[in-house]
PDB file of C-alpha atoms and ligand atoms in Angstrom:
ATOM      1  CA  MET A  10       0.202   4.178  29.893  1.00 75.00           C
ATOM      2  CA  LYS A  11      -0.987   4.106  26.082  1.00 85.00           C
ATOM      3  CA  THR A  12       0.569   5.459  23.021  1.00 90.00           C
ATOM      4  CA  THR A  13      -1.400   6.851  20.782  1.00 94.00           C
ATOM      5  CA  LEU A  14      -0.145   6.620  17.101  1.00 96.00           C
ATOM      6  CA  CYS A  15      -3.052   7.949  14.013  1.00 97.00           C
ATOM      7  CA  PHE A  16      -3.088   5.894  10.719  1.00 97.00           C
ATOM      8  CA  ALA A  17      -3.710   8.022   8.075  1.00 96.00           C
ATOM      9  CA  THR A  18      -6.366   5.738   6.666  1.00 92.00           C
ATOM     10  CA  ASN A  19     -10.733   5.788   6.943  1.00 88.00           C
ATOM     11  CA  ASN A  20     -10.939   1.827   6.006  1.00 89.00           C
ATOM     12  CA  ALA A  21     -12.320   0.067   9.267  1.00 89.00           C
ATOM     13  CA  HIS A  22     -10.744  -2.952   8.838  1.00 84.00           C
ATOM     14  CA  LYS A  23      -7.263  -2.278   8.193  1.00 86.00           C
ATOM     15  CA  LEU A  24      -6.902  -0.243  11.392  1.00 91.00           C
ATOM     16  CA  GLU A  25      -8.780  -3.107  13.484  1.00 89.00           C
ATOM     17  CA  GLU A  26      -6.123  -5.490  12.234  1.00 85.00           C
ATOM     18  CA  ILE A  27      -3.266  -3.751  13.501  1.00 87.00           C
ATOM     19  CA  GLN A  28      -4.237  -3.228  16.809  1.00 90.00           C
ATOM     20  CA  ALA A  29      -4.959  -6.234  17.086  1.00 85.00           C
ATOM     21  CA  ILE A  30      -1.227  -7.226  16.462  1.00 83.00           C
ATOM     22  CA  LEU A  31      -0.254  -3.699  18.508  1.00 84.00           C
ATOM     23  CA  GLY A  32      -2.268  -4.709  21.772  1.00 82.00           C
ATOM     24  CA  GLY A  33      -3.264  -3.018  24.719  1.00 83.00           C
ATOM     25  CA  THR A  34      -0.420  -0.678  24.844  1.00 87.00           C
ATOM     26  CA  PHE A  35      -0.970   1.453  21.114  1.00 90.00           C
ATOM     27  CA  HIS A  36      -4.175   2.672  20.945  1.00 93.00           C
ATOM     28  CA  LEU A  37      -4.724   3.585  17.314  1.00 95.00           C
ATOM     29  CA  LEU A  38      -7.192   6.147  16.355  1.00 96.00           C
ATOM     30  CA  SER A  39      -8.461   6.583  11.795  1.00 96.00           C
ATOM     31  CA  LEU A  40      -7.905  10.168   9.924  1.00 97.00           C
ATOM     32  CA  LYS A  41     -11.798   9.880  11.343  1.00 96.00           C
ATOM     33  CA  ASP A  42     -11.768   9.913  15.484  1.00 96.00           C
ATOM     34  CA  ILE A  43      -9.090  13.349  15.059  1.00 97.00           C
ATOM     35  CA  ASN A  44     -11.708  15.101  13.079  1.00 97.00           C
ATOM     36  CA  CYS A  45      -9.693  14.977   9.782  1.00 97.00           C
ATOM     37  CA  ASN A  46     -12.486  14.648   6.817  1.00 96.00           C
ATOM     38  CA  GLU A  47      -9.871  16.270   4.186  1.00 96.00           C
ATOM     39  CA  GLU A  48      -8.012  14.232   1.709  1.00 92.00           C
ATOM     40  CA  LEU A  49      -4.402  14.414   2.469  1.00 95.00           C
ATOM     41  CA  PRO A  50      -1.498  15.175  -0.131  1.00 95.00           C
ATOM     42  CA  GLU A  51      -0.213  12.760  -2.016  1.00 93.00           C
ATOM     43  CA  THR A  52       1.988  14.693  -4.982  1.00 95.00           C
ATOM     44  CA  GLY A  53       5.221  12.821  -4.387  1.00 95.00           C
ATOM     45  CA  ASN A  54       7.018  11.167  -7.341  1.00 96.00           C
ATOM     46  CA  THR A  55       7.927   7.541  -5.231  1.00 97.00           C
ATOM     47  CA  LEU A  56       5.959   6.001  -2.390  1.00 98.00           C
ATOM     48  CA  GLU A  57       9.096   7.089  -0.106  1.00 98.00           C
ATOM     49  CA  ALA A  58       7.972  10.772  -1.009  1.00 98.00           C
ATOM     50  CA  ASN A  59       4.134   9.900  -0.548  1.00 97.00           C
ATOM     51  CA  SER A  60       3.856   8.307   2.153  1.00 97.00           C
ATOM     52  CA  LEU A  61       5.776  10.804   4.726  1.00 98.00           C
ATOM     53  CA  GLN A  62       4.311  13.461   2.510  1.00 98.00           C
ATOM     54  CA  LYS A  63       0.841  12.381   4.145  1.00 97.00           C
ATOM     55  CA  ALA A  64       1.577  11.115   7.692  1.00 98.00           C
ATOM     56  CA  GLN A  65       4.038  14.658   7.315  1.00 98.00           C
ATOM     57  CA  TYR A  66       0.929  17.575   6.690  1.00 98.00           C
ATOM     58  CA  LEU A  67      -1.383  15.109   9.636  1.00 97.00           C
ATOM     59  CA  TYR A  68       1.566  15.778  12.669  1.00 98.00           C
ATOM     60  CA  ASP A  69       1.757  19.674  11.078  1.00 98.00           C
ATOM     61  CA  HIS A  70      -2.162  20.233  10.910  1.00 97.00           C
ATOM     62  CA  TYR A  71      -3.187  17.835  14.159  1.00 97.00           C
ATOM     63  CA  GLN A  72      -0.775  17.318  16.060  1.00 97.00           C
ATOM     64  CA  VAL A  73      -0.523  13.624  16.607  1.00 97.00           C
ATOM     65  CA  ASN A  74       2.219  10.944  16.827  1.00 97.00           C
ATOM     66  CA  CYS A  75       1.491   8.921  12.816  1.00 98.00           C
ATOM     67  CA  PHE A  76       1.688   6.402   9.945  1.00 97.00           C
ATOM     68  CA  ALA A  77       0.521   7.001   6.692  1.00 97.00           C
ATOM     69  CA  ASP A  78       1.302   3.763   3.962  1.00 96.00           C
ATOM     70  CA  ASP A  79       1.233   4.501  -0.313  1.00 95.00           C
ATOM     71  CA  SER A  80       1.769   1.337  -2.481  1.00 95.00           C
ATOM     72  CA  GLY A  81       2.632   0.536  -6.085  1.00 97.00           C
ATOM     73  CA  LEU A  82       3.351  -1.819  -8.602  1.00 98.00           C
ATOM     74  CA  GLU A  83       6.580  -1.967 -10.234  1.00 98.00           C
ATOM     75  CA  VAL A  84       6.875  -3.247 -13.546  1.00 98.00           C
ATOM     76  CA  ASN A  85      10.574  -4.145 -14.683  1.00 98.00           C
ATOM     77  CA  ALA A  86      10.561  -3.962 -17.961  1.00 98.00           C
ATOM     78  CA  LEU A  87       7.709  -0.365 -17.760  1.00 98.00           C
ATOM     79  CA  ASN A  88      11.003   0.968 -15.922  1.00 97.00           C
ATOM     80  CA  GLY A  89       9.115   0.897 -12.686  1.00 97.00           C
ATOM     81  CA  GLU A  90       5.344   1.943 -13.433  1.00 97.00           C
ATOM     82  CA  PRO A  91       2.610   2.711 -12.455  1.00 98.00           C
ATOM     83  CA  GLY A  92       4.815   2.816  -9.313  1.00 97.00           C
ATOM     84  CA  VAL A  93       2.698   5.399  -7.129  1.00 96.00           C
ATOM     85  CA  TYR A  94       0.869   6.740  -9.807  1.00 96.00           C
ATOM     86  CA  SER A  95      -0.711   3.368  -9.531  1.00 96.00           C
ATOM     87  CA  ALA A  96      -4.535   3.699  -9.129  1.00 93.00           C
ATOM     88  CA  ARG A  97      -4.699   6.520 -11.844  1.00 94.00           C
ATOM     89  CA  TYR A  98      -2.442   4.709 -14.427  1.00 96.00           C
ATOM     90  CA  ALA A  99      -4.906   5.275 -17.080  1.00 96.00           C
ATOM     91  CA  GLY A 100      -6.334   8.166 -16.123  1.00 94.00           C
ATOM     92  CA  GLU A 101      -7.394  10.236 -12.943  1.00 90.00           C
ATOM     93  CA  GLN A 102     -10.842   8.995 -13.410  1.00 87.00           C
ATOM     94  CA  ARG A 103     -10.319   4.978 -14.121  1.00 86.00           C
ATOM     95  CA  SER A 104     -11.039   2.248 -13.724  1.00 92.00           C
ATOM     96  CA  HIS A 105      -9.131  -0.973 -12.062  1.00 93.00           C
ATOM     97  CA  SER A 106     -10.141  -2.475 -15.205  1.00 94.00           C
ATOM     98  CA  ASP A 107      -9.151   0.204 -17.287  1.00 96.00           C
ATOM     99  CA  ASN A 108      -5.803   0.260 -15.043  1.00 97.00           C
ATOM    100  CA  ILE A 109      -5.282  -3.236 -15.609  1.00 97.00           C
ATOM    101  CA  ASN A 110      -6.057  -3.077 -19.231  1.00 97.00           C
ATOM    102  CA  PHE A 111      -3.385  -0.188 -20.288  1.00 97.00           C
ATOM    103  CA  LEU A 112      -0.862  -2.456 -18.486  1.00 98.00           C
ATOM    104  CA  LEU A 113      -1.027  -4.453 -19.887  1.00 98.00           C
ATOM    105  CA  LYS A 114      -1.670  -3.137 -23.303  1.00 98.00           C
ATOM    106  CA  ASN A 115       2.039  -1.868 -22.009  1.00 98.00           C
ATOM    107  CA  LEU A 116       3.376  -5.077 -22.234  1.00 98.00           C
ATOM    108  CA  SER A 117       1.736  -6.530 -25.038  1.00 96.00           C
ATOM    109  CA  GLY A 118       5.309  -7.945 -27.001  1.00 94.00           C
ATOM    110  CA  LYS A 119       7.363  -8.016 -24.112  1.00 96.00           C
ATOM    111  CA  SER A 120       8.638 -11.032 -23.080  1.00 96.00           C
ATOM    112  CA  ASP A 121       9.693  -9.740 -19.449  1.00 98.00           C
ATOM    113  CA  ARG A 122       7.356  -9.817 -17.700  1.00 98.00           C
ATOM    114  CA  SER A 123       9.101  -9.535 -14.098  1.00 98.00           C
ATOM    115  CA  ALA A 124       7.196  -7.376 -11.352  1.00 98.00           C
ATOM    116  CA  GLN A 125       6.968  -6.324  -7.587  1.00 98.00           C
ATOM    117  CA  PHE A 126       4.258  -4.761  -5.214  1.00 98.00           C
ATOM    118  CA  ARG A 127       5.937  -2.546  -2.935  1.00 98.00           C
ATOM    119  CA  THR A 128       4.931  -0.720   0.720  1.00 96.00           C
ATOM    120  CA  VAL A 129       6.475   2.200   1.952  1.00 98.00           C
ATOM    121  CA  ILE A 130       4.959   2.672   5.625  1.00 97.00           C
ATOM    122  CA  THR A 131       6.131   5.791   7.094  1.00 98.00           C
ATOM    123  CA  LEU A 132       5.916   6.737  11.200  1.00 98.00           C
ATOM    124  CA  ILE A 133       6.251  10.002  12.705  1.00 98.00           C
ATOM    125  CA  GLN A 134       6.931   9.816  16.555  1.00 97.00           C
ATOM    126  CA  ASN A 135       7.296  12.911  18.079  1.00 97.00           C
ATOM    127  CA  GLY A 136       9.100  14.812  15.095  1.00 97.00           C
ATOM    128  CA  GLU A 137      11.203  11.738  14.153  1.00 98.00           C
ATOM    129  CA  ILE A 138      10.855   9.838  11.358  1.00 98.00           C
ATOM    130  CA  CYS A 139      11.052   6.148  10.000  1.00 98.00           C
ATOM    131  CA  GLN A 140      10.225   4.125   7.274  1.00 98.00           C
ATOM    132  CA  PHE A 141       9.309   0.838   7.148  1.00 98.00           C
ATOM    133  CA  GLU A 142       8.793  -1.553   2.831  1.00 98.00           C
ATOM    134  CA  GLY A 143       7.825  -4.138   1.727  1.00 97.00           C
ATOM    135  CA  VAL A 144       7.911  -6.130  -1.423  1.00 98.00           C
ATOM    136  CA  ILE A 145       6.416  -9.036  -3.265  1.00 98.00           C
ATOM    137  CA  LYS A 146       7.977 -10.003  -6.458  1.00 98.00           C
ATOM    138  CA  GLY A 147       6.282 -12.583  -9.119  1.00 98.00           C
ATOM    139  CA  GLN A 148       5.083 -11.843 -12.494  1.00 98.00           C
ATOM    140  CA  ILE A 149       2.303 -10.243 -14.765  1.00 98.00           C
ATOM    141  CA  ILE A 150       0.070 -12.447 -16.419  1.00 98.00           C
ATOM    142  CA  GLU A 151      -1.366 -12.072 -19.749  1.00 96.00           C
ATOM    143  CA  ASP A 152      -4.576 -13.081 -18.728  1.00 95.00           C
ATOM    144  CA  LEU A 153      -6.765 -12.234 -15.680  1.00 97.00           C
ATOM    145  CA  ARG A 154      -7.530 -14.900 -13.207  1.00 98.00           C
ATOM    146  CA  GLY A 155      -9.180 -14.524  -9.964  1.00 97.00           C
ATOM    147  CA  THR A 156     -11.897 -12.950  -8.581  1.00 93.00           C
ATOM    148  CA  ASP A 157     -10.551 -11.348  -5.393  1.00 89.00           C
ATOM    149  CA  GLY A 158      -8.905  -9.036  -3.851  1.00 86.00           C
ATOM    150  CA  PHE A 159      -8.417  -5.805  -6.196  1.00 92.00           C
ATOM    151  CA  GLY A 160      -6.753  -3.194  -8.143  1.00 95.00           C
ATOM    152  CA  TYR A 161      -3.798  -5.644 -10.403  1.00 97.00           C
ATOM    153  CA  ASP A 162      -4.278  -8.527  -8.249  1.00 96.00           C
ATOM    154  CA  PRO A 163      -6.050 -10.477 -11.167  1.00 97.00           C
ATOM    155  CA  VAL A 164      -3.039 -10.335 -12.920  1.00 98.00           C
ATOM    156  CA  PHE A 165       0.059 -10.739 -10.347  1.00 98.00           C
ATOM    157  CA  LYS A 166       1.313 -14.105  -9.694  1.00 98.00           C
ATOM    158  CA  PRO A 167       3.572 -14.166  -6.430  1.00 98.00           C
ATOM    159  CA  GLU A 168       6.997 -15.865  -7.360  1.00 98.00           C
ATOM    160  CA  GLY A 169       7.067 -19.197  -6.112  1.00 98.00           C
ATOM    161  CA  PHE A 170       2.469 -19.658  -6.500  1.00 98.00           C
ATOM    162  CA  GLU A 171       0.669 -20.637  -9.026  1.00 97.00           C
ATOM    163  CA  ARG A 172      -2.093 -18.679  -8.167  1.00 97.00           C
ATOM    164  CA  THR A 173      -2.586 -15.297  -8.638  1.00 98.00           C
ATOM    165  CA  PHE A 174      -3.232 -12.177  -5.844  1.00 96.00           C
ATOM    166  CA  ALA A 175      -7.061 -12.658  -6.972  1.00 96.00           C
ATOM    167  CA  GLU A 176      -7.481 -15.954  -6.722  1.00 97.00           C
ATOM    168  CA  MET A 177      -6.245 -15.904  -3.470  1.00 95.00           C
ATOM    169  CA  SER A 178      -8.009 -15.325   0.022  1.00 91.00           C
ATOM    170  CA  LEU A 179      -7.709 -12.243   2.016  1.00 86.00           C
ATOM    171  CA  GLU A 180      -5.908 -14.822   4.624  1.00 88.00           C
ATOM    172  CA  GLU A 181      -3.956 -16.518   2.723  1.00 92.00           C
ATOM    173  CA  LYS A 182      -2.729 -13.335   0.430  1.00 93.00           C
ATOM    174  CA  GLY A 183      -2.084 -11.263   3.678  1.00 89.00           C
ATOM    175  CA  LYS A 184       0.296 -13.137   4.737  1.00 91.00           C
ATOM    176  CA  ILE A 185       2.621 -12.447   2.480  1.00 95.00           C
ATOM    177  CA  SER A 186       1.509  -9.788   0.816  1.00 94.00           C
ATOM    178  CA  HIS A 187       3.939  -6.273   0.734  1.00 96.00           C
ATOM    179  CA  ARG A 188       1.881  -4.461   2.454  1.00 93.00           C
ATOM    180  CA  ALA A 189       1.910  -6.870   5.190  1.00 93.00           C
ATOM    181  CA  LYS A 190       5.703  -7.549   5.395  1.00 95.00           C
ATOM    182  CA  ALA A 191       5.598  -3.853   5.730  1.00 96.00           C
ATOM    183  CA  PHE A 192       3.279  -3.767   8.658  1.00 93.00           C
ATOM    184  CA  GLU A 193       5.311  -6.733  10.054  1.00 93.00           C
ATOM    185  CA  LYS A 194       7.954  -4.099  10.600  1.00 96.00           C
ATOM    186  CA  LEU A 195       6.190  -1.721  11.962  1.00 95.00           C
ATOM    187  CA  VAL A 196       5.160  -3.178  14.429  1.00 91.00           C
ATOM    188  CA  ASP A 197       8.757  -4.883  15.001  1.00 93.00           C
ATOM    189  CA  PHE A 198       9.567  -1.492  15.163  1.00 95.00           C
ATOM    190  CA  LEU A 199       7.451  -0.758  17.176  1.00 91.00           C
ATOM    191  CA  LYS A 200       6.949  -3.727  20.232  1.00 85.00           C
TER     192      LYS A 200
HETATM  193  P1  IMP B 305      -1.951   2.403  -1.774  1.00 72.88           P
HETATM  194  O1  IMP B 305      -1.390   3.215  -1.465  1.00 72.88           O
HETATM  195  O2  IMP B 305      -2.538   0.983  -0.634  1.00 72.88           O
HETATM  196  O3  IMP B 305      -3.862   2.860  -1.455  1.00 72.88           O
HETATM  197  O4  IMP B 305      -2.472   1.423  -3.849  1.00 72.88           O
HETATM  198  C1  IMP B 305      -2.117   2.601  -4.366  1.00 72.88           C
HETATM  199  C2  IMP B 305      -2.699   1.287  -6.396  1.00 72.88           C
HETATM  200  O5  IMP B 305      -2.087   0.367  -6.278  1.00 72.88           O
HETATM  201  C3  IMP B 305      -4.653   0.729  -5.837  1.00 72.88           C
HETATM  202  O6  IMP B 305      -5.329   1.685  -5.986  1.00 72.88           O
HETATM  203  C4  IMP B 305      -3.608  -0.526  -6.275  1.00 72.88           C
HETATM  204  O7  IMP B 305      -4.300  -0.185  -7.818  1.00 72.88           O
HETATM  205  C5  IMP B 305      -2.548  -0.701  -5.979  1.00 72.88           C
HETATM  206  N1  IMP B 305      -2.427  -2.015  -5.138  1.00 72.88           N
HETATM  207  C6  IMP B 305      -1.400  -1.585  -3.963  1.00 72.88           C
HETATM  208  N2  IMP B 305      -1.954  -2.419  -3.947  1.00 72.88           N
HETATM  209  C7  IMP B 305      -2.287  -3.177  -4.206  1.00 72.88           C
HETATM  210  C8  IMP B 305      -2.879  -5.000  -3.487  1.00 72.88           C
HETATM  211  O8  IMP B 305      -2.441  -5.369  -3.026  1.00 72.88           O
HETATM  212  N3  IMP B 305      -3.572  -5.597  -4.687  1.00 72.88           N
HETATM  213  C9  IMP B 305      -3.595  -4.881  -5.859  1.00 72.88           C
HETATM  214  N4  IMP B 305      -3.260  -3.832  -6.441  1.00 72.88           N
HETATM  215  C10 IMP B 305      -2.844  -3.198  -6.057  1.00 72.88           C
END
């Protein structure tokens, strides 16, 4: 018998990717599949709190076993900022490039450019909660490099690489990213 799980996303690509890894034992549903057309609440101060909040909301309001992810960039010289506020670092209506410019401004003159991307996934199955974390460490460079990817990719150079995330193919980034590592742990747990 197949186990049904809702993934708190409407990104068909993300869903397909995880479904392919999980294989035939699991049947993944998107938010649309469960008729969830509302914004999930994300008012926590940590990635852990936000991914839990989204998963808990789905579990409570839609009665489904589910998982939700939340990611952010944590910069050491900025005490872990922007972290959970990564998407809106330069303000609610700001773009990825506004966020990058704000980050570079805040880091100017600082010698420590170390940072990490982190993903936290919360899984709720029959009321039982499990969290999985993925981290990739690296450096924030001073100028933007590369055109692929999204968010802070043009200024993030992962440890052990000379290229930024934005200079890597989706496949290459997908092997080492914070998100990939967290999902690997989730998949190992589910299998
Ligand atoms: P989300 O939780 O995956 O939606 O990520 C929240 C925000 O963190 C994004 O809007 C980006 O600003 C940043 N972020 C997360 N993952 C990445 C990544 O892989 N590359 C660049 N930025 C990212």
